[in-house]
Amino acid sequence: MSQFNSFYDTLVFKHSKWVLVVVAIMLGSLWPYLDDFRLDTSSDSLVLENDKSLKYFRDVVTKYSGEELLILTYAPKGDLFADETLADIQRLTEELKVLPPVSSVLSIIDVPLTQSPPVTLGELASSTQTLLDERTDRALAKKEFRDSDLYRDLLVSNDYSTTAIAVSLKSNTELSGLLDRRNSLRLQRESSGLTVEQEAQLNALTLEYQAKDDAFKARQSEFIEQVRGIMQPYQANAKLFLGGLPMIVADSVAFINSDFETFGLASLALIVLILAIAFRQLGWVIMPLLTCAVTGYIVVALLGLLNWPISVVSSNFLSLLLIITLSLNIHLIVRYRELATLAPSLDQRSLLSQTVRSKFIACIYTALTTIVAFASLIVSGIRPVIDFGWIMCLGIAVSVATTFIVFPALTVFMKPRQVAANKDVISTVVLDGAQRLHKRGPIVAVFFVAVAAVAAYGMANLTVENRFIDYFKPSTEIYQGMVEIDAKLGGTTPLNIIIDAPKSFFEKPVEEVKPVADQSAPALAGDDDDFFDEFDDEPAQSAANDDDFDEFDEFDEFDELSFDGNSSNGNSSANIVATSYWFNEGGIRKIQAIQKSLDSLEATGKVMSLATTMSVFAGLKNAKPMDNIDLAFMLNVLSDSNKQTLFKPYISDDGNQLHINIRVFETLKGLDRNQLITDIRNLLVEEHGLEQEQVNISGLLVFYNNMLNSLFSSQILTLGTVFIVIFLMFIVLFRSVKLALITIVPNVFSASVVLGIMGVFKIPLDLMTITIAAISVGIAVDNSIHFIDRFKNEMSQRNDPASAIFEATNNVGQAMFYTTIVITAGFLIMVFSNFVPTMYFGVLTALAMITALIANLIMLPMLVAKFKPLS
């Protein structure tokens, strides 16, 4: 160790200028990689690693709803159906259609009407009637938009005050192809491994996908700003909001970037001010800030070099590195100033050498224990959280290196030697107050026990975030848009249900197949003559009557019907109505019952399924209940475009798989995603007799729910393991089981209080606040190690516990106080963020700092005095 100390002294103190030159060269070499540092906002950054629900969604659900949507809500100041309002909507939709990313635009002026006045199936098949057609009865159209299952709460609100404009965005097939190839190789790597060539291919695909995804998201952000620009002139006559996942992603990234710039500068200003007040020397302000800057610079550049993107979860990693680096620096500054006061005759190099030697072991252990705390995130099973854990481990290692290389080298170079006073008024008052509380053991003990009891109650009531809308303040467009869509247009968050035919259906020969058990029930049965009579007067369909079906060759063409608008290739020889499980009268009856049940749930808004489509045909002019022959005939006469619109979103081409789309009320108070998913599954299985394996529930709501619940269980349950590992490290460091047990108590207390307060005040655990447990442990452990290390040193000199506690409290306590004040002030600035998780993160981090300070300034000294571990 003495050889290392000699080498270190010579290198850092004697050749400090060369050390700084080498550091500067290293920083210069890392400069190009700063541009590669990026924020990942892809779906992978919000879901469990290898989430089967996400894979199922990409493989199956996207076949029914592959395009992303932007939703514009339009609430005119006048009558929605007035000519001038419809003219405005038409102009708005035309302007949106010409934007390059737009695939199509759907509004009340574009959709087909069947009741304004009522049309027959033949008329629907031959020509489409829309709101602006001369033949359309505006009053009947108004009624149809309110009463139609297809349009009610989807395009027009019940009170006619608001309409929606749905903007479908073109799919990025190149990006999707890259993603599929990347995911395929990742799955192969996990199952059977990759060859060297395949591993190289995976790395190349990953880089290509990231680059093109970043470019795509940049273009999408620009597009959203273009849409907002188009909307702006129309705000004079109407109230418009923009919604949809692409907008939410773009705005969330903008919030995070804005917070980083705005609050970063504000926090920096506060930290500079408090450091100046505390230490009253320019050097003690500049040096820790330079050390923090070098640490952040190196870590950001390394993340770019390693192609290691950050996500929403890890977006605050720089703030946490600021805490850790500042804490290490402040402990060195306080110790230096103390030694300078005690031994004014020592030269600068000797002072620095003694400062570093007295703090090196303690700082190394604080770093290691903090790494253990953040390493708990690595077992979460969620890729962005795993990355956050590794990023923090890397950052802490860099922080220790810069603290013991850059900081001493700067200190030698800048020579901040004079120490006017080693105490300021505020820290003196706080530390003296802590000393007085040490003497009021019973009262203070009762206080801590009471706080611990409240914390236990709060922890028992911790909840996981269940409303995405709570991520945003009411003043933001995202929040207001969600409220508007929920209140007026049938819900915000998409939820997808896929229902397959039972396995037993596929195991029987075709001739024995009975699609649905209750097929014989007469509910949909009707008179064939009544159904086909409507075509008697339709010239285009004159062949379709009871006596003459020559056009269809005695229904032979029905043998090749499908929902994709194309005839079969010979592989399927049976009529789809007869061979499918769902597209027959019994199957449709069951679908209608399922949709009715889903509609009745409090959290569900608009529910769309094949039952919605069939309600359109049930309302046609002269419509009668359809039997299986009627269904087959209807499918034959409809155009391909009608099939694409009415059937493709809800049923597979073979008729054996259903897709039900639900929009969930995001603003519902007490929304519990996990309970909703459970309720839906139970409803389908228990009430409607489906088998468990038939039902697959997917979508963004499910991915996010899976991630949060996994994160909650992994982080809360691994806290015990973290404390056990830290306890073992305490034993190694302090070489005393008794002292290790005493030291672990305030750390458990600090983490419990922060989590308990979250439970008491119903602050939910979310993507960002879930990491507060690791942060609380890391901060509290740092303070504890520094206090006990100083206590042991004092005991080795005088063997007087009371005196040792007094010295440790006054000196280490001062460093803890300065660190707490600086960081707390900096993080409390975040309460002004528009992104609520950032606001909570700032408040809870500040709370963790204050709790750790109280626990280590009051509880830890009292425990040491009570149990006398070194006596």
mmCIF file of C-alpha atoms in Angstrom, residues 448-458:
data_model
loop_
_atom_site.group_PDB
_atom_site.id
_atom_site.type_symbol
_atom_site.label_atom_id
_atom_site.label_comp_id
_atom_site.label_asym_id
_atom_site.label_seq_id
_atom_site.Cartn_x
_atom_site.Cartn_y
_atom_site.Cartn_z
ATOM 1 C CA PHE A 448 -37.937 7.270 14.971
ATOM 2 C CA VAL A 449 -40.119 4.302 15.928
ATOM 3 C CA ALA A 450 -43.252 6.282 15.077
ATOM 4 C CA VAL A 451 -41.798 7.333 11.721
ATOM 5 C CA ALA A 452 -40.779 3.731 11.033
ATOM 6 C CA ALA A 453 -44.327 2.544 11.783
ATOM 7 C CA VAL A 454 -45.799 5.102 9.381
ATOM 8 C CA ALA A 455 -43.197 4.097 6.786
ATOM 9 C CA ALA A 456 -44.157 0.429 7.169
ATOM 10 C CA TYR A 457 -47.802 1.330 6.648
ATOM 11 C CA GLY A 458 -46.912 3.375 3.580
#
